[in-house]
Structure formats: C-alpha cells, structure tokens
Coordinates of N, CA and C in Angstrom, one line a residue:
X1 N 1.0 -1.3 0.1 CA -0.1 0.1 0.0 C 0.9 1.1 -0.2
X2 N 0.5 2.1 -0.7 CA 1.2 3.8 -1.1 C 1.2 4.4 0.3
X3 N 2.3 5.0 0.8 CA 2.5 5.9 1.9 C 1.5 7.1 1.6
X4 N 0.9 7.6 2.7 CA -0.1 8.7 2.2 C 0.8 9.9 2.1
X5 N 0.0 11.1 1.3 CA 1.1 12.0 1.2 C 1.3 13.0 2.7
X6 N 2.0 13.4 2.7 CA 2.4 14.5 4.0 C 1.3 15.7 3.8
X7 N 1.0 16.5 4.9 CA 0.1 17.6 4.9 C 0.4 18.5 3.9
X8 N 1.9 18.9 3.8 CA 2.4 20.1 2.9 C 2.0 19.8 1.6
X9 N 2.5 18.1 1.3 CA 2.2 17.5 -0.3 C 0.8 17.8 -0.6
X10 N -0.4 17.4 0.3 CA -1.5 17.5 0.0 C -2.2 19.1 -0.3
X11 N -1.4 20.0 0.8 CA -1.6 21.2 0.7 C -1.2 21.8 -0.6
X12 N 0.0 21.2 -1.4 CA 0.2 21.7 -2.6 C -0.5 21.5 -3.7
X13 N -0.9 20.1 -3.7 CA -1.8 19.3 -4.6 C -3.0 20.0 -4.9
X14 N -3.8 20.0 -3.7 CA -5.0 20.7 -4.1 C -4.9 22.0 -4.4
X15 N -4.0 23.2 -4.0 CA -3.9 24.5 -4.3 C -3.5 24.1 -6.0
X16 N -2.7 23.4 -6.3 CA -2.1 23.4 -7.9 C -3.8 23.0 -8.7
X17 N -4.3 21.8 -8.3 CA -5.4 21.5 -8.6 C -6.7 22.5 -8.9
X18 N -7.1 23.2 -8.0 CA -7.9 24.0 -7.6 C -7.5 25.4 -8.3
X19 N -6.4 25.6 -8.7 CA -5.9 27.1 -9.2 C -6.3 26.5 -10.7
X20 N -5.8 25.4 -11.5 CA -5.9 24.9 -12.5 C -7.3 24.9 -13.2
X21 N -8.0 24.4 -12.0 CA -9.6 24.2 -12.8 C -10.3 25.7 -12.8
X22 N -10.0 26.7 -11.9 CA -10.0 27.7 -12.1 C -9.8 28.5 -12.7
X23 N -8.5 28.4 -13.4 CA -7.8 29.2 -14.3 C -8.6 29.0 -15.8
X24 N -8.6 27.2 -16.0 CA -9.2 26.8 -17.3 C -10.9 27.1 -17.3
X25 N -11.5 26.9 -16.2 CA -12.7 27.7 -16.4 C -13.1 28.9 -16.9
X26 N -12.2 30.0 -16.3 CA -12.1 31.3 -16.8 C -11.9 31.6 -18.3
X27 N -10.5 30.9 -18.5 CA -10.2 30.7 -20.1 C -11.4 30.0 -20.7
X28 N -12.1 29.1 -20.4 CA -12.9 28.5 -21.4 C -14.0 29.5 -21.5
X29 N -14.6 30.1 -20.6 CA -15.6 30.8 -20.7 C -15.1 32.2 -21.6
X30 N -14.1 32.7 -21.7 CA -13.6 33.6 -22.5 C -13.8 33.1 -23.5
X31 N -13.0 32.1 -23.8 CA -12.8 31.7 -25.3 C -14.0 31.3 -26.1
X32 N -14.9 30.6 -25.5 CA -16.8 30.3 -25.9 C -17.2 31.6 -26.0
X33 N -17.2 32.5 -25.0 CA -17.9 34.0 -25.4 C -17.3 34.8 -26.6
X34 N -15.8 35.0 -26.8 CA -15.6 35.8 -27.8 C -15.3 35.1 -29.0
X35 N -15.0 33.7 -29.2 CA -14.7 32.8 -30.2 C -15.7 31.7 -30.4
X36 N -16.2 31.2 -29.5 CA -17.1 30.2 -30.0 C -16.2 28.8 -30.0
X37 N -15.3 28.8 -29.5 CA -14.6 27.5 -29.2 C -14.1 27.0 -28.0
X38 N -13.7 25.9 -27.8 CA -13.3 25.3 -26.5 C -12.0 25.6 -26.2
X39 N -11.7 25.1 -24.8 CA -10.2 25.4 -24.4 C -9.3 24.5 -25.6
X40 N -9.6 23.2 -25.8 CA -8.7 22.3 -26.1 C -8.6 22.8 -27.8
X41 N -9.9 23.1 -28.3 CA -9.7 23.8 -29.6 C -8.7 24.7 -29.9
X42 N -8.7 25.5 -28.5 CA -7.8 26.9 -28.7 C -6.2 26.2 -28.5
X43 N -6.1 25.3 -27.5 CA -5.0 24.8 -27.5 C -4.4 24.2 -28.9
X44 N -4.9 23.5 -29.6 CA -4.8 23.1 -30.9 C -4.5 24.0 -32.0
X45 N -5.1 25.3 -32.0 CA -5.1 26.2 -32.9 C -3.8 27.1 -32.5
X46 N -3.6 27.3 -31.3 CA -2.5 28.0 -30.7 C -1.1 27.3 -31.2
X47 N -1.3 26.2 -30.8 CA 0.1 25.2 -31.2 C 0.1 25.3 -32.8
X48 N -0.6 25.2 -33.6 CA -0.6 25.4 -35.0 C 0.0 26.8 -35.5
X49 N -0.5 27.6 -35.1 CA -0.2 29.0 -35.3 C 1.1 28.9 -34.9
X50 N 1.8 28.6 -34.2 CA 3.6 28.6 -33.7 C 4.2 27.8 -35.0
X51 N 3.7 26.5 -35.0 CA 4.4 25.5 -36.0 C 3.5 25.3 -37.2
X52 N 2.6 26.0 -37.6 CA 1.8 26.2 -39.0 C 1.6 24.9 -39.3
X53 N 2.2 23.8 -39.1 CA 2.0 22.5 -39.4 C 2.3 21.4 -38.6
X54 N 1.5 20.5 -38.0 CA 2.0 19.2 -37.4 C 1.2 18.1 -37.7
X55 N 1.7 17.0 -37.3 CA 1.1 15.7 -37.4 C 0.1 15.5 -36.3
X56 N -0.9 14.6 -36.6 CA -2.0 14.4 -35.7 C -1.2 13.8 -34.1
X57 N -0.4 13.0 -34.5 CA 0.5 12.4 -33.5 C 1.4 13.4 -32.4
X58 N 1.7 14.3 -33.5 CA 2.8 15.5 -32.4 C 1.6 16.1 -31.9
X59 N 0.6 17.0 -32.5 CA -0.6 17.4 -32.0 C -0.9 17.0 -30.6
X60 N -1.4 15.5 -30.9 CA -1.8 15.2 -29.3 C -0.5 15.0 -28.5
X61 N 0.2 14.6 -28.6 CA 1.4 14.6 -27.6 C 1.5 15.9 -27.0
X62 N 1.4 16.9 -28.0 CA 1.5 18.2 -27.4 C 0.4 18.9 -26.6
X63 N -0.8 18.8 -26.7 CA -1.7 19.1 -25.9 C -2.2 18.0 -25.0
X64 N -1.7 16.8 -24.7 CA -1.8 15.8 -24.0 C -3.6 15.6 -24.1
X65 N -3.6 14.9 -25.5 CA -5.1 14.7 -25.6 C -5.1 13.3 -26.1
X66 N -6.2 12.6 -26.1 CA -6.5 11.1 -26.3 C -6.7 11.3 -28.3
X67 N -6.2 10.4 -28.7 CA -6.2 10.3 -30.2 C -7.6 10.6 -30.7
X68 N -8.5 9.7 -30.0 CA -9.9 9.9 -30.5 C -10.5 11.1 -30.3
X69 N -10.4 12.1 -28.9 CA -10.7 12.7 -28.8 C -10.3 14.2 -29.9
X70 N -8.9 13.7 -30.1 CA -8.2 14.7 -31.1 C -8.8 14.7 -32.4
X71 N -9.2 13.7 -32.8 CA -9.8 13.4 -34.1 C -11.5 14.0 -34.4
X72 N -11.8 14.1 -33.1 CA -13.4 14.5 -33.0 C -13.2 16.2 -33.1
X73 N -11.9 16.6 -32.2 CA -11.9 18.2 -32.2 C -11.5 18.7 -33.5
X74 N -10.6 17.9 -34.3 CA -9.8 18.0 -35.6 C -11.0 18.2 -36.4
X75 N -11.8 17.4 -36.3 CA -12.9 17.5 -37.6 C -13.9 18.6 -37.3
X76 N -14.3 19.1 -36.0 CA -15.1 20.4 -35.6 C -14.2 21.5 -36.5
X77 N -12.9 21.7 -35.9 CA -12.0 22.8 -36.6 C -12.4 22.8 -38.0
X78 N -11.8 21.3 -38.5 CA -12.1 21.4 -40.2 C -13.2 22.0 -40.7
X79 N -14.5 21.4 -40.0 CA -15.6 22.0 -40.6 C -15.9 23.1 -40.4
X80 N -15.0 24.0 -39.4 CA -15.4 25.3 -39.1 C -14.6 26.1 -40.2
X81 N -13.4 25.2 -40.8 CA -12.8 25.9 -41.6 C -11.3 26.9 -40.9
X82 N -11.3 26.4 -39.9 CA -10.2 26.6 -39.3 C -8.5 26.0 -39.4
X83 N -8.8 24.8 -39.9 CA -7.7 23.8 -40.1 C -8.0 23.1 -41.1
X84 N -6.7 22.6 -41.9 CA -7.1 21.6 -42.8 C -6.2 20.2 -42.3
X85 N -6.7 19.0 -42.8 CA -6.0 17.6 -42.7 C -5.7 17.0 -44.1
X86 N -4.4 16.5 -44.4 CA -3.9 15.9 -45.3 C -3.1 14.8 -44.8
X87 N -3.3 13.9 -46.1 CA -2.1 12.7 -45.7 C -0.8 13.4 -45.9
X88 N -0.1 12.4 -44.9 CA 1.6 13.1 -45.1 C 2.0 12.2 -46.3
X89 N 2.7 13.0 -46.9 CA 3.6 12.5 -47.9 C 4.6 11.4 -47.8
X90 N 5.3 11.7 -46.7 CA 6.3 10.9 -46.0 C 6.2 9.6 -45.4
X91 N 4.9 9.5 -44.8 CA 4.4 8.6 -43.7 C 3.0 8.4 -44.4
X92 N 2.5 7.2 -45.1 CA 1.1 7.0 -45.3 C 0.1 6.9 -44.1
X93 N 0.6 6.5 -42.8 CA -0.2 6.5 -41.8 C -0.4 7.5 -41.1
X94 N 0.5 9.0 -41.2 CA 0.4 10.1 -40.5 C -0.8 11.1 -41.4
X95 N -1.3 12.1 -40.4 CA -2.3 13.0 -41.2 C -1.6 14.3 -40.6
X96 N -1.5 15.1 -41.6 CA -0.8 16.5 -41.3 C -2.0 17.4 -41.2
X97 N -1.9 18.4 -40.1 CA -2.9 19.0 -39.6 C -2.2 20.8 -40.1
X98 N -3.0 21.8 -40.8 CA -2.3 22.7 -41.0 C -3.4 24.0 -40.8
X99 N -3.0 25.0 -39.9 CA -3.8 26.1 -39.6 C -4.0 26.8 -41.1
X100 N -5.6 27.2 -41.2 CA -5.8 28.0 -42.1 C -5.7 29.4 -41.7
X101 N -5.9 30.6 -43.0 CA -5.7 32.0 -42.7 C -7.1 32.3 -41.6
X102 N -8.1 31.8 -41.6 CA -9.2 31.9 -40.7 C -9.0 31.3 -39.4
X103 N -8.1 30.4 -39.1 CA -7.9 29.7 -37.8 C -6.7 30.9 -37.1
X104 N -5.7 31.2 -38.0 CA -4.9 32.5 -37.6 C -5.7 33.4 -37.2
X105 N -6.5 34.0 -38.0 CA -7.1 35.4 -37.6 C -7.8 35.0 -36.4
X106 N -8.3 33.5 -36.2 CA -9.4 33.7 -34.7 C -8.6 33.6 -33.7
X107 N -7.3 33.1 -33.7 CA -6.2 33.2 -32.6 C -5.8 34.6 -32.4
X108 N -5.6 35.1 -33.5 CA -5.0 36.9 -33.3 C -6.4 37.4 -32.3
X109 N -7.5 37.2 -33.1 CA -8.6 38.1 -32.2 C -8.6 37.6 -30.7
X110 N -8.6 36.1 -30.4 CA -8.9 35.8 -29.2 C -7.8 36.0 -28.1
X111 N -6.5 36.2 -29.1 CA -5.3 36.4 -27.8 C -5.2 37.6 -26.8
X112 N -5.7 38.6 -27.3 CA -5.8 39.7 -26.3 C -6.7 39.5 -25.0
X113 N -7.8 38.8 -25.1 CA -8.8 38.6 -24.0 C -8.1 37.5 -23.5
X114 N -7.7 36.6 -24.2 CA -6.8 35.4 -23.2 C -5.7 35.9 -22.6
X115 N -4.8 37.0 -22.8 CA -3.7 37.0 -22.1 C -4.5 38.1 -20.8
X116 N -5.2 38.6 -21.1 CA -6.1 39.3 -19.9 C -6.5 38.5 -19.1
X117 N -7.2 37.6 -19.3 CA -7.9 36.5 -18.2 C -6.8 36.1 -17.4
X118 N -5.8 35.5 -18.3 CA -4.8 34.6 -17.7 C -3.6 35.8 -16.9
X119 N -3.5 36.9 -17.4 CA -2.5 37.8 -16.3 C -3.5 38.2 -15.4
X120 N -4.7 38.5 -15.2 CA -5.6 39.0 -14.2 C -6.0 38.1 -13.1
X121 N -5.8 36.7 -13.4 CA -6.3 35.4 -12.6 C -4.9 34.9 -11.7
X122 N -4.0 34.9 -12.9 CA -2.8 34.3 -12.4 C -1.6 35.2 -12.2
X123 N -1.0 35.9 -13.1 CA 0.1 36.4 -12.9 C 0.1 38.1 -12.0
X124 N -1.0 38.6 -12.1 CA -1.1 39.9 -11.5 C -0.8 39.5 -9.9
X125 N -1.2 38.1 -9.4 CA -1.0 37.9 -7.8 C 0.2 37.7 -7.5
X126 N 1.3 37.7 -8.7 CA 2.9 37.2 -8.1 C 3.9 38.3 -8.3
X127 N 4.6 38.5 -7.8 CA 5.9 39.0 -7.9 C 6.9 38.4 -8.8
X128 N 7.9 39.0 -9.4 CA 8.7 38.5 -10.5 C 9.4 37.2 -9.8
X129 N 10.0 37.3 -8.5 CA 10.6 36.0 -8.0 C 9.5 35.1 -7.8
X130 N 7.9 35.0 -7.4 CA 7.3 34.0 -7.3 C 7.2 33.4 -8.9
X131 N 7.0 34.3 -9.8 CA 6.8 33.7 -11.4 C 7.8 32.9 -11.5
X132 N 9.3 33.5 -11.5 CA 10.2 32.6 -11.4 C 10.4 31.5 -11.1
X133 N 9.9 31.1 -9.7 CA 10.0 30.1 -9.0 C 8.9 29.1 -9.4
X134 N 7.6 29.7 -9.7 CA 6.7 28.9 -10.4 C 7.0 28.2 -11.4
X135 N 7.8 29.2 -12.1 CA 8.2 28.6 -13.6 C 9.3 27.5 -13.6
X136 N 10.0 27.4 -12.4 CA 11.1 26.4 -12.2 C 10.7 25.2 -11.6
X137 N 9.6 25.4 -10.9 CA 9.0 24.3 -10.4 C 8.2 23.5 -11.3
X138 N 7.4 24.2 -12.2 CA 6.4 23.5 -12.7 C 7.3 22.8 -14.0
X139 N 8.1 23.9 -14.6 CA 8.9 23.0 -15.6 C 9.5 21.6 -15.3
X140 N 10.2 21.6 -14.1 CA 10.8 20.3 -13.2 C 9.6 19.3 -13.3
X141 N 8.4 19.7 -12.7 CA 7.2 18.8 -12.6 C 6.7 18.2 -14.0
X142 N 6.6 19.1 -14.9 CA 6.2 18.6 -16.1 C 7.3 17.8 -17.0
X143 N 8.6 18.1 -16.7 CA 9.6 17.7 -17.7 C 9.5 16.2 -17.0
X144 N 9.6 15.7 -15.5 CA 9.2 14.5 -14.7 C 8.1 13.8 -15.7
X145 N 6.9 14.1 -15.6 CA 5.7 13.7 -15.9 C 6.2 13.1 -17.8
X146 N 6.6 14.3 -18.3 CA 6.7 13.9 -19.8 C 7.9 12.7 -20.1
X147 N 8.6 12.4 -19.1 CA 9.5 11.4 -19.1 C 8.9 10.1 -19.4
X148 N 7.6 10.0 -19.1 CA 6.7 8.9 -19.3 C 6.9 8.6 -20.8
X149 N 6.4 7.4 -21.5 CA 6.0 7.6 -22.8 C 4.5 8.7 -23.1
X150 N 4.6 9.2 -24.2 CA 3.5 10.1 -24.6 C 2.2 8.9 -24.5
X151 N 1.1 9.7 -24.7 CA -0.4 8.8 -24.7 C -0.2 8.1 -25.9
X152 N 0.1 9.1 -27.3 CA -0.1 8.2 -28.2 C 1.0 6.9 -28.8
X153 N 1.7 6.7 -27.5 CA 2.9 5.8 -27.8 C 2.2 4.4 -27.0
X154 N 1.3 4.8 -26.2 CA 1.0 3.6 -25.5 C -0.4 2.9 -26.2
X155 N -0.4 1.6 -26.0 CA -1.4 0.9 -26.8 C -2.7 1.2 -26.2
X156 N -4.0 1.1 -27.0 CA -5.3 1.0 -26.5 C -5.7 -0.2 -25.9
X157 N -6.1 0.1 -24.6 CA -7.1 -1.0 -24.1 C -8.3 -1.4 -24.6
X158 N -8.2 -2.8 -24.7 CA -9.5 -3.4 -25.1 C -10.5 -3.8 -23.8
X159 N -11.6 -3.5 -24.4 CA -12.5 -3.7 -23.2 C -12.9 -5.3 -23.2
X160 N -13.1 -5.7 -22.3 CA -13.3 -7.2 -21.9 C -15.0 -7.4 -21.8
X161 N -15.5 -8.3 -22.3 CA -16.8 -8.7 -22.1 C -16.9 -8.9 -20.5
X162 N -17.9 -8.6 -20.0 CA -17.9 -9.4 -18.5 C -19.0 -9.2 -17.5

C-alpha cells in the first residue's frame, strides 16, 4: 500500500488542482464567449499557429489529449474552416494538420482577451520572484511527467466482455 501524502504535499496538490480548474474555467468561458471555441480547440489552434503544420500524433502529444478526442476536435475545427487535414507524403499512416488563414485570424482575435484573463487571474497575484520560482517548479514537474511515454505511444486498452 502506498504511503499517504504528507500534509504539505496535500496542500500543494490541492492548491495546484484548484488553481488549474479555476483558471481553465475562466479561460474556457472567455474563449466560448469571444470565439465560440473550447479550451482544447484553442490549444490546438495556438500550437498550430506557432508551428503552422503538425502531424496529428505531434498535436496529440503536445496538448496531452487522446487520439480519438483529438480526431473529433480536428473534425470540428476543419468543418469550421479553421484547419485542414491531409495525408503525409512521407508517411502514409500520418495525417498532417495545417492552420488556415481563418484559424490564424481567430487566434489573433482571441489572444488579447486570453492574455487578459491569464494575467488577471494568475500573474497579477505574483511577484517576479514568485513567477520565476513557479516556472522553475512547474517546468521540473512537467519534464518529470513527460519522461513517461506519450499517450499516443501507449497501446489502446481493449474492453473485455464481462
């Protein structure tokens, strides 16, 4: 049996999870109100805005999302004219996702409001020293978690009749 978390570990864990939930809820509300898209769709478009083009696998690993969930979100974004999906010329198994001009325009329109929400809820409450410490700690935690194989590299679980 696993050893229980120490009180300070529990305090840090619950504070992190509550903060992430509150921030994500506020960001989701802003994105839906100003752009009609979800937070996951925003993540996909923002990553594509930086890279211009990614494979579905790279996109799934970058946003930590399931393959099936990503396929559904990509379909919605494609139907809205915000991305295109094409076969990869170098790998028949891969699908390449490209952001469209409309997708770029949407990200550019949403970004000021997004920045305002994030700055207001998160960064305005921190000193520069706090921000630096948080960035160091969260980068270390993320890198530790990302040392595990990406979700896209793990096999799919089969349901057993039961």
